[in-house]
Structure formats: C-alpha cells, structure tokens
Amino acid sequence: MSDKYLQEELDRLEASGNYRRLVPAEHFGCEVETGGRRMLNLSSNDYLGLASDLELRREFLDSLHPEDFRMGSSSSRSLSGEFPVCGLVERKLAQMFGKEAALVFNSGYHMNLGILPAIAGKDTLIVADKLVHASIIDGIRLSGASFSRFRHNNMEHLGNILEREHAGYRQIIIVVESVYSMDGDMADLKSICGFKRRYGNVSVYVDEAHAFGVYGPSGTGLAAALGCAADIDYLCGTFGKALGSVGGFVACSGVVREFLINRMRPFIYSTALPPLNWMWTGFLLEKLPDMDSRREHLACISAMLRKAVSDAGYPMPSDSHIVPVLIGDTVETVRKAAALRAKGFFALPVRPPTVPEGSSRLRFSLTADMTEDAVSSLIKALEDEM
Ligand code: PMP
C-alpha cells in the first residue's frame, strides 16, 4: 500500500514537471560528462575552482603522512576527545573573521538546522528574509520560537516588524543570507546591523554559504567586504561551495561557542567529520588569501553573463556569480534546460518547492575555472534558445 501511495505522489510530481532524478556524471574541471556528452558545468558551487583543481590535490597529498590518512573520526567531537586539527582550523577561522571563536559542523545543513533551535526558545522571535534557504526554515521550525518573515531584502518591512515586536520578546534574531542562492542578489547587511544597534535585544545571524571565499578581503565574505563582520553575532558559512571541501561553521563569541557545544543537537549527536577532511579544509583556508586573481576573473565573467541575460529582456536580480534566467513556467524551464544540454551546457532547471511557485528558472552558477570564451559560447546558445 505504501509504495502505491508514494508512486501516485511521484506521478503527480512527474506530471507537474517537478520530478527529480539523480544523473550519473564524470567530472573534468569545469566540465561534466553524462550520457556520452561533455558539457560546461553550470550547476556546480565550486565557485573558485578549488574542488576540481588537480594541482592543489597533488600538493595536499604530497604533504600527508600515512597517519594523517584517517577517513573516519569514530565519534562525535564531545565524546572521545578532539583531533588536534579541529582546534587549528577553528582558531584559524576565528582569526580570519576577527572573532573570539569559531565552531565547525559536519555540513551547512547541520549548521542551520542546529544553531537556531539551540539559541532560540519560546521567548524568542526569529525574523527571517522570505527567501532564506530550506535548512534555515527547518532550523526555525525545530526551534519552537515565534517566527516572522520580511519581504525579500525589504528593509522597510523588516524595520516595521522590529518596531512593532521588539518590546514583546526577550530576544529577536534577524536571519539572512549574504548572497542568495537562487537569485544571486545580496543582503543589505549594513542596514541590518543598523537595526541591531537601534534595539538592544536584536542579534544578527548571517549565512555566507554563497559568499565565503568569493567576496571580501582574502575571501572572508560579504560582511567583511562591507566592514560589518564585527556586528554579526552568528557569522556562518560553508566549506562545500567556494572552499571545495565539506562542512559548515559559525564565527562567534566564546560564549556562543560554549553554548553550542552544550546545546546544539546535530553537533552533540553526530559523528565528527574525518580528520582528513579537516586537514583539507585547513590546507585550503591557508590558500584563500592567494586567490584574488580567481575572484577577479569570476567577477568579470559574471558581469558578462548578467549583462547578456538582462539585455535579452529577463529580470536580473543578481549582483553575483549566481545568474538566474527567470522563465516562470516549470515545463518550459525544463524544456529550455534540455535544449541547452543538447548544446553542451549543463544547467539543471530550478523548480518549486526550491523556488516559489511561478518562478522556475535556469540557474547558472559560474566558476573561476571557466574561460571568457566558454561564457561567450553560453551567451550565444542562450540567445538562440530564448
Ligand atoms: N546554506 C545555504 C544558503 C545553502 O545554499 C546551502 C546548500 N545549498 C546550505 C546552507 C547547506 O550547506 P551544505 O551543502 O554544506 O549542507
């Protein structure tokens, strides 16, 4: 019976164009090969091209000893003692962000799922941007806190909510991303930090998943680029995108770190990342300051693509390396994505529930190892297809 019920649901997804399939693929730098066809990979979050850089991998492997090559950590971090590399990486992160402390999690999903329920209770109001990532929504739901959402990037709406509600709660936490994963636009972090200064019980939580590595001095993110990292209480990021590794982190005060170690369930109850992953993360963090030329090239090809999509008459919310082409209709979006694949461009269609109903899109995420010529060919294919 249960299979029959589930199959009916799957059939409904198929009919509405929202069925997801896993596509086996071989990866070659910024290209991907699937179904016998090599394509430019426009769906990867390897924004600096670090994950696919063979030279970096060779250098890292050459620096290792057999005893470093530990692929399992065998317990959660609080259970059987820390590997020394954990402290090294967390101290490095704290220093990069000018914070007292940092704490690393197994993934960005763990980070958002775990921090909010740990720090927010019934006396808390969480005020989140309408477009925050699913992992943040799940964290908010688990927290049991009161919850309000402001219109995307609308500071007036956020200000009205804070003015109306600030006296009714012990604490209010504003939750935003710095670069939004589906529109590629950026939060007004300066205004958001201004609200924190106006109301004594407001703190700020920023997810820099799509900005860490790409923006700011030495790739420290958008908050650092705007000079407001010091005002952000929970400065979060992930290693699985521009850094080319795996994991999530928060840079924060020493008290927040201690509190999370004691209260954050995904931190307490899940086996830690293997030491080898921590070492790779540490190796790449040391490399981040030397990546300016990659950041500059990424900015240049991103501006090219944004201009072309905008010139073709599509709304262009993006200010970043994430460039959406807003089609609207899901079936049409799926068709256009297939047509682009036939021309050698791998961009999966993004559909509800990942994005709001009626805003299906092609989402191009550019990476620093793509050439200008490759992006020009994409632009040409888009012009033919649109
Ligand atoms: N935050 C945001 C804004 C994201 O886009 C994502 C993943 N796409 C995550 C968190 C989750 O990070 P991870 O993939 O490391 O679980």
mmCIF file of C-alpha atoms and ligand atoms in Angstrom:
data_model
loop_
_atom_site.group_PDB
_atom_site.id
_atom_site.type_symbol
_atom_site.label_atom_id
_atom_site.label_comp_id
_atom_site.label_asym_id
_atom_site.label_seq_id
_atom_site.Cartn_x
_atom_site.Cartn_y
_atom_site.Cartn_z
ATOM 1 C CA MET A 1 0.000 0.000 0.000
ATOM 2 C CA SER A 2 2.699 2.484 0.944
ATOM 3 C CA ASP A 3 4.517 2.019 -2.395
ATOM 4 C CA LYS A 4 1.248 2.582 -4.241
ATOM 5 C CA TYR A 5 0.645 5.811 -2.305
ATOM 6 C CA LEU A 6 4.203 7.016 -2.907
ATOM 7 C CA GLN A 7 4.062 6.119 -6.608
ATOM 8 C CA GLU A 8 0.907 8.228 -7.004
ATOM 9 C CA GLU A 9 2.745 11.176 -5.445
ATOM 10 C CA LEU A 10 5.680 10.592 -7.798
ATOM 11 C CA ASP A 11 3.309 10.509 -10.772
ATOM 12 C CA ARG A 12 1.917 13.878 -9.684
ATOM 13 C CA LEU A 13 5.464 15.289 -9.481
ATOM 14 C CA GLU A 14 6.226 13.956 -12.952
ATOM 15 C CA ALA A 15 3.047 15.499 -14.404
ATOM 16 C CA SER A 16 3.875 18.920 -12.920
ATOM 17 C CA GLY A 17 7.483 18.846 -14.202
ATOM 18 C CA ASN A 18 8.886 18.649 -10.649
ATOM 19 C CA TYR A 19 10.284 15.099 -10.666
ATOM 20 C CA ARG A 20 13.958 14.987 -9.647
ATOM 21 C CA ARG A 21 16.362 12.379 -10.967
ATOM 22 C CA LEU A 22 19.944 11.707 -9.996
ATOM 23 C CA VAL A 23 22.147 11.988 -13.062
ATOM 24 C CA PRO A 24 25.393 9.937 -13.016
ATOM 25 C CA ALA A 25 28.261 12.088 -14.295
ATOM 26 C CA GLU A 26 32.040 12.209 -14.629
ATOM 27 C CA HIS A 27 33.683 15.490 -13.609
ATOM 28 C CA PHE A 28 36.577 17.084 -15.514
ATOM 29 C CA GLY A 29 37.464 20.534 -14.160
ATOM 30 C CA CYS A 30 34.577 22.852 -15.018
ATOM 31 C CA GLU A 31 33.134 20.270 -17.396
ATOM 32 C CA VAL A 32 30.886 17.354 -16.707
ATOM 33 C CA GLU A 33 30.237 14.276 -18.839
ATOM 34 C CA THR A 34 26.929 12.488 -18.778
ATOM 35 C CA GLY A 35 25.031 10.391 -21.318
ATOM 36 C CA GLY A 36 28.160 10.402 -23.518
ATOM 37 C CA ARG A 37 28.157 14.217 -23.772
ATOM 38 C CA ARG A 38 30.748 16.652 -22.328
ATOM 39 C CA MET A 39 29.215 19.902 -21.099
ATOM 40 C CA LEU A 40 30.195 23.085 -19.311
ATOM 41 C CA ASN A 41 29.065 22.535 -15.722
ATOM 42 C CA LEU A 42 26.840 25.478 -14.778
ATOM 43 C CA SER A 43 25.330 23.776 -11.742
ATOM 44 C CA SER A 44 28.387 23.499 -9.512
ATOM 45 C CA ASN A 45 29.100 25.582 -6.407
ATOM 46 C CA ASP A 46 32.864 25.144 -6.848
ATOM 47 C CA TYR A 47 32.997 28.929 -7.313
ATOM 48 C CA LEU A 48 36.786 29.299 -7.164
ATOM 49 C CA GLY A 49 37.506 26.051 -8.999
ATOM 50 C CA LEU A 50 39.327 24.686 -5.925
ATOM 51 C CA ALA A 51 37.468 21.357 -5.656
ATOM 52 C CA SER A 52 38.349 20.460 -9.232
ATOM 53 C CA ASP A 53 41.958 21.713 -9.119
ATOM 54 C CA LEU A 54 44.202 18.656 -9.539
ATOM 55 C CA GLU A 55 47.399 20.574 -8.701
ATOM 56 C CA LEU A 56 46.029 21.528 -5.290
ATOM 57 C CA ARG A 57 45.039 17.941 -4.632
ATOM 58 C CA ARG A 58 48.557 16.746 -5.547
ATOM 59 C CA GLU A 59 50.162 19.342 -3.267
ATOM 60 C CA PHE A 60 47.889 18.313 -0.404
ATOM 61 C CA LEU A 61 48.528 14.601 -0.893
ATOM 62 C CA ASP A 62 52.305 15.199 -1.018
ATOM 63 C CA SER A 63 52.112 16.913 2.380
ATOM 64 C CA LEU A 64 50.424 13.936 4.077
ATOM 65 C CA HIS A 65 51.812 11.072 6.145
ATOM 66 C CA PRO A 66 50.021 7.695 6.421
ATOM 67 C CA GLU A 67 48.923 8.531 9.985
ATOM 68 C CA ASP A 68 47.142 11.636 8.636
ATOM 69 C CA PHE A 69 45.096 9.493 6.318
ATOM 70 C CA ARG A 70 42.291 8.832 8.741
ATOM 71 C CA MET A 71 38.944 8.638 6.978
ATOM 72 C CA GLY A 72 36.712 8.187 9.997
ATOM 73 C CA SER A 73 36.598 10.113 13.274
ATOM 74 C CA SER A 74 34.741 7.325 15.148
ATOM 75 C CA SER A 75 32.692 9.518 17.490
ATOM 76 C CA SER A 76 31.126 12.915 17.961
ATOM 77 C CA ARG A 77 33.595 15.601 18.961
ATOM 78 C CA SER A 78 32.442 15.767 22.572
ATOM 79 C CA LEU A 79 32.633 12.010 23.155
ATOM 80 C CA SER A 80 36.167 10.729 22.732
ATOM 81 C CA GLY A 81 38.479 13.695 22.508
ATOM 82 C CA GLU A 82 39.286 16.200 19.814
ATOM 83 C CA PHE A 83 41.716 15.661 16.969
ATOM 84 C CA PRO A 84 44.281 18.490 17.170
ATOM 85 C CA VAL A 85 43.414 19.640 13.627
ATOM 86 C CA CYS A 86 39.920 20.717 14.824
ATOM 87 C CA GLY A 87 41.379 23.370 17.125
ATOM 88 C CA LEU A 88 43.795 24.534 14.428
ATOM 89 C CA VAL A 89 41.026 25.064 11.873
ATOM 90 C CA GLU A 90 38.678 26.765 14.338
ATOM 91 C CA ARG A 91 41.376 29.132 15.621
ATOM 92 C CA LYS A 92 42.242 29.983 12.012
ATOM 93 C CA LEU A 93 38.587 30.765 11.251
ATOM 94 C CA ALA A 94 38.188 32.939 14.349
ATOM 95 C CA GLN A 95 41.299 34.894 13.387
ATOM 96 C CA MET A 96 40.155 35.325 9.750
ATOM 97 C CA PHE A 97 36.853 36.856 10.878
ATOM 98 C CA GLY A 98 38.259 38.836 13.819
ATOM 99 C CA LYS A 99 36.043 36.900 16.261
ATOM 100 C CA GLU A 100 36.787 35.323 19.635
ATOM 101 C CA ALA A 101 35.894 31.831 18.470
ATOM 102 C CA ALA A 102 34.555 29.565 15.760
ATOM 103 C CA LEU A 103 32.846 26.180 15.676
ATOM 104 C CA VAL A 104 32.757 23.763 12.720
ATOM 105 C CA PHE A 105 29.839 21.468 11.834
ATOM 106 C CA ASN A 106 29.517 18.460 9.546
ATOM 107 C CA SER A 107 27.638 20.423 6.887
ATOM 108 C CA GLY A 108 25.926 23.728 6.259
ATOM 109 C CA TYR A 109 22.645 21.899 6.662
ATOM 110 C CA HIS A 110 23.648 20.749 10.170
ATOM 111 C CA MET A 111 24.727 24.314 10.913
ATOM 112 C CA ASN A 112 21.381 25.915 10.109
ATOM 113 C CA LEU A 113 19.347 23.011 11.424
ATOM 114 C CA GLY A 114 21.201 23.023 14.732
ATOM 115 C CA ILE A 115 22.179 26.556 15.721
ATOM 116 C CA LEU A 116 18.729 28.147 15.644
ATOM 117 C CA PRO A 117 16.978 25.541 17.835
ATOM 118 C CA ALA A 118 19.906 25.749 20.282
ATOM 119 C CA ILE A 119 19.844 29.527 20.709
ATOM 120 C CA ALA A 120 16.141 30.332 20.245
ATOM 121 C CA GLY A 121 13.289 29.338 22.533
ATOM 122 C CA LYS A 122 9.714 30.366 23.259
ATOM 123 C CA ASP A 123 10.776 33.851 24.392
ATOM 124 C CA THR A 124 12.477 34.498 21.010
ATOM 125 C CA LEU A 125 11.193 35.993 17.771
ATOM 126 C CA ILE A 126 13.081 34.969 14.638
ATOM 127 C CA VAL A 127 12.651 37.416 11.761
ATOM 128 C CA ALA A 128 13.905 35.905 8.510
ATOM 129 C CA ASP A 129 14.094 37.054 4.915
ATOM 130 C CA LYS A 130 11.373 35.469 2.771
ATOM 131 C CA LEU A 131 13.968 33.704 0.566
ATOM 132 C CA VAL A 132 16.230 32.088 3.156
ATOM 133 C CA HIS A 133 17.425 28.552 2.421
ATOM 134 C CA ALA A 134 15.386 25.453 3.309
ATOM 135 C CA SER A 135 17.924 24.476 6.007
ATOM 136 C CA ILE A 136 17.226 27.755 7.833
ATOM 137 C CA ILE A 137 13.473 27.219 7.593
ATOM 138 C CA ASP A 138 13.902 23.720 9.026
ATOM 139 C CA GLY A 139 16.020 25.126 11.889
ATOM 140 C CA ILE A 140 13.400 27.764 12.643
ATOM 141 C CA ARG A 141 10.617 25.152 12.658
ATOM 142 C CA LEU A 142 12.549 22.968 15.084
ATOM 143 C CA SER A 143 13.310 25.882 17.402
ATOM 144 C CA GLY A 144 9.747 26.432 18.590
ATOM 145 C CA ALA A 145 10.404 30.192 18.522
ATOM 146 C CA SER A 146 7.893 32.702 17.185
ATOM 147 C CA PHE A 147 8.607 33.376 13.553
ATOM 148 C CA SER A 148 8.018 36.211 11.137
ATOM 149 C CA ARG A 149 9.290 36.733 7.578
ATOM 150 C CA PHE A 150 10.023 40.010 5.845
ATOM 151 C CA ARG A 151 9.682 40.597 2.097
ATOM 152 C CA HIS A 152 12.903 39.707 0.333
ATOM 153 C CA ASN A 153 15.613 42.310 1.010
ATOM 154 C CA ASN A 154 12.924 44.835 2.046
ATOM 155 C CA MET A 155 14.465 46.836 4.890
ATOM 156 C CA GLU A 156 11.340 48.924 5.441
ATOM 157 C CA HIS A 157 9.288 45.786 6.072
ATOM 158 C CA LEU A 158 11.972 44.405 8.411
ATOM 159 C CA GLY A 159 12.097 47.748 10.265
ATOM 160 C CA ASN A 160 8.293 47.763 10.702
ATOM 161 C CA ILE A 161 8.306 44.237 12.154
ATOM 162 C CA LEU A 162 11.102 45.121 14.601
ATOM 163 C CA GLU A 163 9.427 48.352 15.691
ATOM 164 C CA ARG A 164 6.128 46.557 16.263
ATOM 165 C CA GLU A 165 7.544 43.482 18.034
ATOM 166 C CA HIS A 166 10.760 44.398 19.838
ATOM 167 C CA ALA A 167 9.172 45.085 23.210
ATOM 168 C CA GLY A 168 7.311 41.745 23.269
ATOM 169 C CA TYR A 169 10.286 39.348 23.230
ATOM 170 C CA ARG A 170 13.382 38.699 25.306
ATOM 171 C CA GLN A 171 15.423 38.366 22.122
ATOM 172 C CA ILE A 172 14.901 38.888 18.410
ATOM 173 C CA ILE A 173 17.197 37.218 15.868
ATOM 174 C CA ILE A 174 17.340 38.593 12.314
ATOM 175 C CA VAL A 175 18.276 35.770 9.916
ATOM 176 C CA VAL A 176 19.508 36.426 6.376
ATOM 177 C CA GLU A 177 21.858 35.062 3.741
ATOM 178 C CA SER A 178 24.507 37.400 2.377
ATOM 179 C CA VAL A 179 24.315 36.196 -1.249
ATOM 180 C CA TYR A 180 21.023 34.474 -2.052
ATOM 181 C CA SER A 181 21.396 31.085 -3.645
ATOM 182 C CA MET A 182 18.579 31.274 -6.171
ATOM 183 C CA ASP A 183 18.537 34.977 -7.184
ATOM 184 C CA GLY A 184 22.237 35.739 -6.681
ATOM 185 C CA ASP A 185 21.384 39.091 -5.070
ATOM 186 C CA MET A 186 22.869 40.426 -1.840
ATOM 187 C CA ALA A 187 21.515 41.383 1.574
ATOM 188 C CA ASP A 188 21.764 44.965 2.830
ATOM 189 C CA LEU A 189 23.935 43.917 5.759
ATOM 190 C CA LYS A 190 24.787 47.478 6.777
ATOM 191 C CA SER A 191 21.123 48.388 7.331
ATOM 192 C CA ILE A 192 20.517 45.084 9.106
ATOM 193 C CA CYS A 193 23.386 45.776 11.508
ATOM 194 C CA GLY A 194 21.949 49.279 11.990
ATOM 195 C CA PHE A 195 18.762 47.681 13.428
ATOM 196 C CA LYS A 196 20.881 45.727 15.858
ATOM 197 C CA ARG A 197 22.356 48.960 17.166
ATOM 198 C CA ARG A 198 18.902 50.562 17.467
ATOM 199 C CA TYR A 199 17.285 47.780 19.548
ATOM 200 C CA GLY A 200 19.153 46.293 22.489
ATOM 201 C CA ASN A 201 17.578 42.817 22.199
ATOM 202 C CA VAL A 202 18.295 42.202 18.495
ATOM 203 C CA SER A 203 21.051 39.903 17.244
ATOM 204 C CA VAL A 204 22.039 39.069 13.669
ATOM 205 C CA TYR A 205 22.573 35.659 12.029
ATOM 206 C CA VAL A 206 24.077 35.671 8.515
ATOM 207 C CA ASP A 207 24.602 32.614 6.289
ATOM 208 C CA GLU A 208 27.514 33.391 3.942
ATOM 209 C CA ALA A 209 27.332 29.998 2.175
ATOM 210 C CA HIS A 210 27.479 31.550 -1.299
ATOM 211 C CA ALA A 211 29.808 34.444 -0.446
ATOM 212 C CA PHE A 212 32.524 32.845 1.667
ATOM 213 C CA GLY A 213 35.669 32.510 -0.458
ATOM 214 C CA VAL A 214 34.291 34.734 -3.223
ATOM 215 C CA TYR A 215 33.910 38.199 -1.656
ATOM 216 C CA GLY A 216 35.759 40.260 0.911
ATOM 217 C CA PRO A 217 39.416 40.540 1.841
ATOM 218 C CA SER A 218 41.055 37.128 1.352
ATOM 219 C CA GLY A 219 37.598 35.734 0.547
ATOM 220 C CA THR A 220 36.239 36.267 4.058
ATOM 221 C CA GLY A 221 32.757 37.034 2.724
ATOM 222 C CA LEU A 222 30.340 39.870 2.137
ATOM 223 C CA ALA A 223 30.090 41.048 5.763
ATOM 224 C CA ALA A 224 33.863 41.522 5.843
ATOM 225 C CA ALA A 225 33.732 43.277 2.443
ATOM 226 C CA LEU A 226 31.157 45.731 3.860
ATOM 227 C CA GLY A 227 33.059 46.204 7.126
ATOM 228 C CA CYS A 228 30.264 44.855 9.318
ATOM 229 C CA ALA A 229 31.545 41.417 10.384
ATOM 230 C CA ALA A 230 32.070 42.710 13.930
ATOM 231 C CA ASP A 231 28.332 43.483 14.277
ATOM 232 C CA ILE A 232 27.210 39.996 13.278
ATOM 233 C CA ASP A 233 26.638 37.652 16.184
ATOM 234 C CA TYR A 234 26.418 34.420 14.194
ATOM 235 C CA LEU A 235 28.630 34.709 11.114
ATOM 236 C CA CYS A 236 28.026 31.401 9.354
ATOM 237 C CA GLY A 237 29.441 29.823 6.227
ATOM 238 C CA THR A 238 30.009 26.530 4.469
ATOM 239 C CA PHE A 239 33.083 24.762 3.127
ATOM 240 C CA GLY A 240 31.238 22.778 0.448
ATOM 241 C CA LYS A 241 30.993 25.592 -2.078
ATOM 242 C CA ALA A 242 33.845 28.031 -2.882
ATOM 243 C CA LEU A 243 36.234 26.358 -0.454
ATOM 244 C CA GLY A 244 35.975 22.997 -2.230
ATOM 245 C CA SER A 245 35.691 20.929 0.943
ATOM 246 C CA VAL A 246 32.823 19.916 3.234
ATOM 247 C CA GLY A 247 31.332 21.324 6.442
ATOM 248 C CA GLY A 248 29.763 24.429 7.941
ATOM 249 C CA PHE A 249 30.964 26.919 10.550
ATOM 250 C CA VAL A 250 29.999 29.807 12.756
ATOM 251 C CA ALA A 251 32.412 32.566 13.789
ATOM 252 C CA CYS A 252 31.109 33.989 17.043
ATOM 253 C CA SER A 253 31.840 34.925 20.665
ATOM 254 C CA GLY A 254 33.448 32.449 23.056
ATOM 255 C CA VAL A 255 30.164 32.187 24.971
ATOM 256 C CA VAL A 256 28.185 31.269 21.861
ATOM 257 C CA ARG A 257 30.721 28.566 21.032
ATOM 258 C CA GLU A 258 30.491 27.049 24.536
ATOM 259 C CA PHE A 259 26.705 27.259 24.432
ATOM 260 C CA LEU A 260 26.502 25.435 21.098
ATOM 261 C CA ILE A 261 28.865 22.694 22.248
ATOM 262 C CA ASN A 262 26.445 22.131 25.138
ATOM 263 C CA ARG A 263 23.113 22.569 23.415
ATOM 264 C CA MET A 264 23.305 22.008 19.682
ATOM 265 C CA ARG A 265 21.887 18.563 18.940
ATOM 266 C CA PRO A 266 23.408 17.918 15.456
ATOM 267 C CA PHE A 267 26.789 18.864 16.969
ATOM 268 C CA ILE A 268 26.411 16.637 20.014
ATOM 269 C CA TYR A 269 24.794 13.607 18.401
ATOM 270 C CA SER A 270 26.592 13.162 15.080
ATOM 271 C CA THR A 271 29.994 11.649 14.303
ATOM 272 C CA ALA A 272 32.529 14.367 13.510
ATOM 273 C CA LEU A 273 33.984 14.870 10.032
ATOM 274 C CA PRO A 274 37.051 12.674 9.385
ATOM 275 C CA PRO A 275 40.420 14.252 10.307
ATOM 276 C CA LEU A 276 41.457 14.082 6.647
ATOM 277 C CA ASN A 277 38.583 16.408 5.726
ATOM 278 C CA TRP A 278 39.598 18.858 8.445
ATOM 279 C CA MET A 279 43.149 18.826 7.099
ATOM 280 C CA TRP A 280 41.990 19.538 3.540
ATOM 281 C CA THR A 281 39.824 22.392 4.857
ATOM 282 C CA GLY A 282 42.776 23.800 6.811
ATOM 283 C CA PHE A 283 45.035 23.479 3.747
ATOM 284 C CA LEU A 284 42.535 25.411 1.598
ATOM 285 C CA LEU A 285 41.897 28.099 4.234
ATOM 286 C CA GLU A 286 45.626 28.875 4.097
ATOM 287 C CA LYS A 287 45.361 29.214 0.292
ATOM 288 C CA LEU A 288 42.333 31.563 0.280
ATOM 289 C CA PRO A 289 44.308 34.842 0.502
ATOM 290 C CA ASP A 290 46.189 33.881 -2.703
ATOM 291 C CA MET A 291 43.022 33.503 -4.745
ATOM 292 C CA ASP A 292 42.457 37.156 -5.732
ATOM 293 C CA SER A 293 43.049 36.520 -9.437
ATOM 294 C CA ARG A 294 40.400 33.763 -9.382
ATOM 295 C CA ARG A 295 37.978 36.108 -7.567
ATOM 296 C CA GLU A 296 38.624 38.869 -10.129
ATOM 297 C CA HIS A 297 38.143 36.541 -13.110
ATOM 298 C CA LEU A 298 34.906 35.213 -11.617
ATOM 299 C CA ALA A 299 33.631 38.792 -11.161
ATOM 300 C CA CYS A 300 34.489 39.566 -14.787
ATOM 301 C CA ILE A 301 32.723 36.553 -16.409
ATOM 302 C CA SER A 302 29.754 37.005 -14.040
ATOM 303 C CA ALA A 303 29.287 40.645 -15.156
ATOM 304 C CA MET A 304 29.411 39.470 -18.806
ATOM 305 C CA LEU A 305 26.668 36.881 -18.311
ATOM 306 C CA ARG A 306 24.445 39.142 -16.170
ATOM 307 C CA LYS A 307 24.567 41.854 -18.829
ATOM 308 C CA ALA A 308 23.712 39.416 -21.641
ATOM 309 C CA VAL A 309 20.705 37.967 -19.779
ATOM 310 C CA SER A 310 19.491 41.422 -18.826
ATOM 311 C CA ASP A 311 19.970 42.730 -22.405
ATOM 312 C CA ALA A 312 17.820 39.803 -23.581
ATOM 313 C CA GLY A 313 14.962 41.289 -21.520
ATOM 314 C CA TYR A 314 14.934 38.984 -18.478
ATOM 315 C CA PRO A 315 14.664 40.457 -14.964
ATOM 316 C CA MET A 316 18.148 40.404 -13.428
ATOM 317 C CA PRO A 317 18.112 40.463 -9.622
ATOM 318 C CA SER A 318 21.678 39.126 -9.369
ATOM 319 C CA ASP A 319 24.774 41.078 -8.325
ATOM 320 C CA SER A 320 26.959 38.000 -8.176
ATOM 321 C CA HIS A 321 28.339 34.855 -9.804
ATOM 322 C CA ILE A 322 24.907 33.194 -9.462
ATOM 323 C CA VAL A 323 22.917 34.236 -12.513
ATOM 324 C CA PRO A 324 19.262 33.221 -12.864
ATOM 325 C CA VAL A 325 17.228 33.311 -16.058
ATOM 326 C CA LEU A 326 13.686 33.661 -14.772
ATOM 327 C CA ILE A 327 11.369 31.717 -17.073
ATOM 328 C CA GLY A 328 8.328 31.263 -14.790
ATOM 329 C CA ASP A 329 6.623 28.208 -16.238
ATOM 330 C CA THR A 330 8.110 24.935 -14.960
ATOM 331 C CA VAL A 331 7.552 22.799 -18.069
ATOM 332 C CA GLU A 332 9.085 25.492 -20.293
ATOM 333 C CA THR A 333 12.067 25.799 -17.933
ATOM 334 C CA VAL A 334 12.660 22.046 -18.073
ATOM 335 C CA ARG A 335 12.453 22.184 -21.899
ATOM 336 C CA LYS A 336 14.959 25.055 -22.157
ATOM 337 C CA ALA A 337 17.378 23.320 -19.810
ATOM 338 C CA ALA A 338 17.217 20.192 -22.012
ATOM 339 C CA ALA A 339 17.827 22.308 -25.144
ATOM 340 C CA LEU A 340 20.903 23.886 -23.522
ATOM 341 C CA ARG A 341 22.202 20.467 -22.523
ATOM 342 C CA ALA A 342 21.939 19.376 -26.148
ATOM 343 C CA LYS A 343 24.233 22.314 -26.965
ATOM 344 C CA GLY A 344 26.800 21.423 -24.322
ATOM 345 C CA PHE A 345 25.664 23.442 -21.270
ATOM 346 C CA PHE A 346 24.727 21.601 -18.108
ATOM 347 C CA ALA A 347 22.322 23.733 -16.062
ATOM 348 C CA LEU A 348 19.561 21.955 -14.232
ATOM 349 C CA PRO A 349 16.176 23.689 -14.073
ATOM 350 C CA VAL A 350 15.280 25.026 -10.609
ATOM 351 C CA ARG A 351 11.632 24.465 -9.747
ATOM 352 C CA PRO A 352 9.192 24.633 -6.836
ATOM 353 C CA PRO A 353 9.480 23.937 -3.961
ATOM 354 C CA THR A 354 13.131 25.090 -4.194
ATOM 355 C CA VAL A 355 11.846 28.429 -5.567
ATOM 356 C CA PRO A 356 8.373 29.994 -5.200
ATOM 357 C CA GLU A 357 5.582 28.748 -7.469
ATOM 358 C CA GLY A 358 5.651 30.501 -10.865
ATOM 359 C CA SER A 359 9.338 31.449 -10.650
ATOM 360 C CA SER A 360 11.005 28.408 -12.203
ATOM 361 C CA ARG A 361 14.355 29.315 -13.658
ATOM 362 C CA LEU A 362 17.594 28.289 -15.169
ATOM 363 C CA ARG A 363 20.254 28.973 -12.610
ATOM 364 C CA PHE A 364 23.788 29.427 -13.857
ATOM 365 C CA SER A 365 26.484 29.326 -11.260
ATOM 366 C CA LEU A 366 29.801 30.393 -12.681
ATOM 367 C CA THR A 367 33.168 29.152 -11.511
ATOM 368 C CA ALA A 368 36.593 30.777 -11.781
ATOM 369 C CA ASP A 369 37.982 27.985 -13.960
ATOM 370 C CA MET A 370 35.608 28.866 -16.840
ATOM 371 C CA THR A 371 37.129 30.881 -19.668
ATOM 372 C CA GLU A 372 35.635 34.028 -21.183
ATOM 373 C CA ASP A 373 35.250 32.071 -24.431
ATOM 374 C CA ALA A 374 33.185 29.402 -22.689
ATOM 375 C CA VAL A 375 30.873 32.054 -21.227
ATOM 376 C CA SER A 376 30.596 33.766 -24.650
ATOM 377 C CA SER A 377 29.503 30.429 -26.171
ATOM 378 C CA LEU A 378 26.903 30.049 -23.427
ATOM 379 C CA ILE A 379 25.600 33.545 -24.180
ATOM 380 C CA LYS A 380 25.344 32.680 -27.870
ATOM 381 C CA ALA A 381 23.451 29.427 -27.076
ATOM 382 C CA LEU A 382 21.096 31.340 -24.770
ATOM 383 C CA GLU A 383 20.358 33.926 -27.473
ATOM 384 C CA ASP A 384 19.495 31.148 -29.937
ATOM 385 C CA GLU A 385 17.310 29.367 -27.414
ATOM 386 C CA MET A 386 15.378 32.263 -25.880
HETATM 387 N N1 PMP B 1 23.004 27.486 3.452
HETATM 388 C C1 PMP B 1 22.741 27.851 2.190
HETATM 389 C C2 PMP B 1 22.382 29.274 1.916
HETATM 390 C C3 PMP B 1 22.833 26.925 1.145
HETATM 391 O O1 PMP B 1 22.576 27.290 -0.106
HETATM 392 C C4 PMP B 1 23.166 25.585 1.454
HETATM 393 C C5 PMP B 1 23.319 24.490 0.393
HETATM 394 N N2 PMP B 1 22.945 24.727 -0.838
HETATM 395 C C6 PMP B 1 23.398 25.244 2.781
HETATM 396 C C7 PMP B 1 23.313 26.205 3.756
HETATM 397 C C8 PMP B 1 23.734 23.829 3.142
HETATM 398 O O2 PMP B 1 25.106 23.651 3.084
HETATM 399 P P1 PMP B 1 25.751 22.189 2.903
HETATM 400 O O3 PMP B 1 25.626 21.869 1.463
HETATM 401 O O4 PMP B 1 27.129 22.337 3.397
HETATM 402 O O5 PMP B 1 24.916 21.259 3.749
#
